[in-house]
Short mmCIF file of C-alpha atoms in Angstrom, two decimals:
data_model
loop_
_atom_site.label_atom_id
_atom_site.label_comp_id
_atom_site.label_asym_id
_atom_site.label_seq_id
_atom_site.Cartn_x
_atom_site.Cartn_y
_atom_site.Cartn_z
CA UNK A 1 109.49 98.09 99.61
CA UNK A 2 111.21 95.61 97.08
CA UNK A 3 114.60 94.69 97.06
CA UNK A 4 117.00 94.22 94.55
CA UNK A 5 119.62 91.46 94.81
CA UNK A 6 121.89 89.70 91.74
CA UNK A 7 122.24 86.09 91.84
CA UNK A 8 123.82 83.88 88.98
CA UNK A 9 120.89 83.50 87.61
CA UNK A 10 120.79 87.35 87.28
CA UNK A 11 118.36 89.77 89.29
CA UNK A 12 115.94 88.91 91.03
CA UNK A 13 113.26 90.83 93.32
CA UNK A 14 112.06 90.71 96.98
CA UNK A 15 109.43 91.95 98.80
CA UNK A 16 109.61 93.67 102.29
CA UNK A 17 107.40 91.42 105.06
CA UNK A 18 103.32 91.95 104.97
CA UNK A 19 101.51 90.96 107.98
CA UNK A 20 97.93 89.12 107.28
CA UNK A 21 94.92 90.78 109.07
CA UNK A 22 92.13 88.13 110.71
CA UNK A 23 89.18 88.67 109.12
CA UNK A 24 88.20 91.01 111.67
CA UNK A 25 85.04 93.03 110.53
CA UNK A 26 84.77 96.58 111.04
CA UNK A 27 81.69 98.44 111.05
CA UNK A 28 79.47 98.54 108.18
CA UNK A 29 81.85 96.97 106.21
CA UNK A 30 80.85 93.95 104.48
CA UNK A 31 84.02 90.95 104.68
CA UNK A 32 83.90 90.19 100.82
CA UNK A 33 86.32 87.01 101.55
CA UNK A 34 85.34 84.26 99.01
CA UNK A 35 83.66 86.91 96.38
CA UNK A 36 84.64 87.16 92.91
CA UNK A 37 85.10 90.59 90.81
CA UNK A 38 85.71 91.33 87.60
CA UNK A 39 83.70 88.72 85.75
CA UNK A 40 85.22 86.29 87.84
CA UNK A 41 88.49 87.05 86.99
CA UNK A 42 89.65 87.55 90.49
CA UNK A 43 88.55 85.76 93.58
CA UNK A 44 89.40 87.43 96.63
CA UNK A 45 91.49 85.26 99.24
CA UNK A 46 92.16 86.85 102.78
CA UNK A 47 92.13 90.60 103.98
CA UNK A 48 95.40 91.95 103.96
CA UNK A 49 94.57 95.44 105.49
CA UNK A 50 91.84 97.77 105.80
CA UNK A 51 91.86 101.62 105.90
CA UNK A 52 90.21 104.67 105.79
CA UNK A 53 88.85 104.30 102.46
CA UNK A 54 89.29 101.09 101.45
CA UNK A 55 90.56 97.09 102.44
CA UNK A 56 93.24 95.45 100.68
CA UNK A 57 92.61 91.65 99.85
CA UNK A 58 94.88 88.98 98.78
CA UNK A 59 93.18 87.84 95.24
CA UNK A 60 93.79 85.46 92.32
CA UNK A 61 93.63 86.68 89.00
CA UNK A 62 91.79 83.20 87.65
CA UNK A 63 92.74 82.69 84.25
CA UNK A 64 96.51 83.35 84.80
CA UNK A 65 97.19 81.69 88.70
CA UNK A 66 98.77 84.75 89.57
CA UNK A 67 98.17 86.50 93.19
CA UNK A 68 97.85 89.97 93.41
CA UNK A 69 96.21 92.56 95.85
CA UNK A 70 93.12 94.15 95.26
CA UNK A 71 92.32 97.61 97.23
CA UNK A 72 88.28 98.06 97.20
CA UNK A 73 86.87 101.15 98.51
CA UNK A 74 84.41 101.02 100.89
CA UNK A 75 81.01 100.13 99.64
CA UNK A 76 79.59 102.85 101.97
CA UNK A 77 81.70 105.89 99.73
CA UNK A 78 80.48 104.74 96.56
CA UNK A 79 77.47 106.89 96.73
CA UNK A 80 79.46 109.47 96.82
CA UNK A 81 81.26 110.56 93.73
CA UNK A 82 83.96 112.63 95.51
CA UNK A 83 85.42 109.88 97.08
CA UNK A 84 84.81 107.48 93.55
CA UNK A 85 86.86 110.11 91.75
CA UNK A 86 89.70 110.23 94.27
CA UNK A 87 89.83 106.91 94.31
CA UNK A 88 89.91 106.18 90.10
CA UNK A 89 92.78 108.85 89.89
CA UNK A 90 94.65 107.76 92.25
CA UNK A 91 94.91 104.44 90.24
CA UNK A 92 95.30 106.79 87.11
CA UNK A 93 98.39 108.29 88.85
CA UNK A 94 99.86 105.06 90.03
CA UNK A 95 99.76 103.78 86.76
CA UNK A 96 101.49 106.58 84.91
CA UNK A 97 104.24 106.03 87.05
CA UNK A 98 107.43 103.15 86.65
CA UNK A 99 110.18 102.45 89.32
CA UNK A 100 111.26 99.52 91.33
CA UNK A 101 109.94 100.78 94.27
CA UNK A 102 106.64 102.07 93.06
CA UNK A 103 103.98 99.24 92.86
CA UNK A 104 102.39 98.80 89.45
CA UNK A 105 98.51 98.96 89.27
CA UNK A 106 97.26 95.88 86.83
CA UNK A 107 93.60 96.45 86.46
CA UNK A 108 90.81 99.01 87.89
CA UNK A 109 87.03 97.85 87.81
CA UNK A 110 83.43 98.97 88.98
CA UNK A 111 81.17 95.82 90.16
CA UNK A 112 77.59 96.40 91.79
CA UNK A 113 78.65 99.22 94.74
CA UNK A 114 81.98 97.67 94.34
CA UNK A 115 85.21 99.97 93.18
CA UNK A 116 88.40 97.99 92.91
CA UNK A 117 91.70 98.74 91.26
CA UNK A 118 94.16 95.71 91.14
CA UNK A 119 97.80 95.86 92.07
CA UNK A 120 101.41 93.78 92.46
CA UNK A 121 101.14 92.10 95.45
CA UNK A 122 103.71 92.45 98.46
CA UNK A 123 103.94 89.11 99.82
CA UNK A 124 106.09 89.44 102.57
CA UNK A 125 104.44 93.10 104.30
CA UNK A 126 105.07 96.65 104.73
CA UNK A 127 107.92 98.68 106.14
CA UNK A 128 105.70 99.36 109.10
CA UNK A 129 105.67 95.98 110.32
CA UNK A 130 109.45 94.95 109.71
CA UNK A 131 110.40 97.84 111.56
CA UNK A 132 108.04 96.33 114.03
CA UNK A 133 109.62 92.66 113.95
CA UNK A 134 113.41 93.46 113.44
CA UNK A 135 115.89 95.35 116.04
CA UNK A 136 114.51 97.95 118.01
CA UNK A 137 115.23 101.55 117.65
CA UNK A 138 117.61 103.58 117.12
CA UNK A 139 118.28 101.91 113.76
CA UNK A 140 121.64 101.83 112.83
CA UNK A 141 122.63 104.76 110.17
CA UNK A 142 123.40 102.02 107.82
CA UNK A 143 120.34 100.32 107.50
CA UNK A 144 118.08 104.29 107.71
CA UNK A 145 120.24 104.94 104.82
CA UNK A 146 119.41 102.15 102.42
CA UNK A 147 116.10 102.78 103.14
CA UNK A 148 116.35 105.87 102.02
CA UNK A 149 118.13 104.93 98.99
CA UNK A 150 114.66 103.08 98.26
CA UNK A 151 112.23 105.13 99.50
CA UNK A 152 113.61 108.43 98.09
CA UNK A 153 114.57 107.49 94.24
CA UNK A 154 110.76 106.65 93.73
CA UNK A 155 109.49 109.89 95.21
CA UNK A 156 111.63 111.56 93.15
CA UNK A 157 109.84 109.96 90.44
CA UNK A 158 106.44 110.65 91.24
CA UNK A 159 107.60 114.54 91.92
CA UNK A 160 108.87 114.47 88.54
CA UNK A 161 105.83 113.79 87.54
CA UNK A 162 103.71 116.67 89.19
CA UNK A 163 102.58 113.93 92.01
CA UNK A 164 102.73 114.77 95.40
CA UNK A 165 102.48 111.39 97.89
CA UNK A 166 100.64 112.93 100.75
CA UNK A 167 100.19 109.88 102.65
CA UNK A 168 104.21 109.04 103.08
CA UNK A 169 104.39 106.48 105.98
CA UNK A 170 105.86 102.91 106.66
CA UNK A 171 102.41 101.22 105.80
CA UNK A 172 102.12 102.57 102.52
#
């Protein structure tokens, strides 16, 4: 989630909190900490998350000093091309679409077994784990309700669109 906020030096963006993962290993899956992709263009930094499909690294793009996540799906799918194909369009689909709350994709690559798609990177975590760290529940209606007022603008958006989310939950 990123927040909006003016200041006098005119708007300026936030990111919701991101917790860092150890570099925990999980079965068959190779910790690519340290690794570069993309001709060297990105060196990958620390694991931010992993999931189902893929793990989410903290990179830098090299040439420009810029940090930015990179999602790689699991070497062990690769082999198979339904899970490739899922994959590449849902970085098609993120791309087409532009709102505040929607995080851009920058770059998609194939190195060795490894699919990657590059991405703005939430510094400061997902919704799942500041509703973790701040007050306990029930929220107040107040603060459910400017949630929404994020949350619900950029779905609208991706509906627009034809999209449909299908994985709608404070981690993602």
């Amino acid at each position: 989630i990123v927040h909006r906020s003016r200041t006098a030096a005119g708007v300026q963006w936030r990111c919701s909190p991101r917790p860092r993962c150890g570099g925990e290993e999980r079965d068959g899956v190779e910790d690519l900490v340290g690794r570069s992709l993309g001709l060297g263009r990105y060196r990958l930094l620390s694991i931010l998350g992993r999931g189902g499909m893929a793990t989410v690294y903290e990179a830098e793009h090299t040439g420009l000093h810029r940090r930015v996540a990179i999602k790689v799906l699991d070497p062990s799918l690769t082999d198979r091309p339904d899970f490739v194909e899922r994959f590449q369009r849902e970085a098609e689909t993120i791309a087409q679409l532009e709102h505040p709350h929607i995080l851009p994709v920058y770059d998609t690559g194939e190195e060795g077994d490894l699919v990657y798609l590059v991405m703005f990177l939430v510094r400061d975590g997902t919704l799942k784990h500041r509703l973790r760290t701040s007050e306990p529940p029930p929220w107040q209606a107040g603060r459910v309700l400017r949630l929404a007022q994020q949350i619900l603008p950029a779905l609208d958006v991706a509906h627009g669109q034809g999209i449909v989310h299908r994985d709608i939950k404070p981690d993602n």
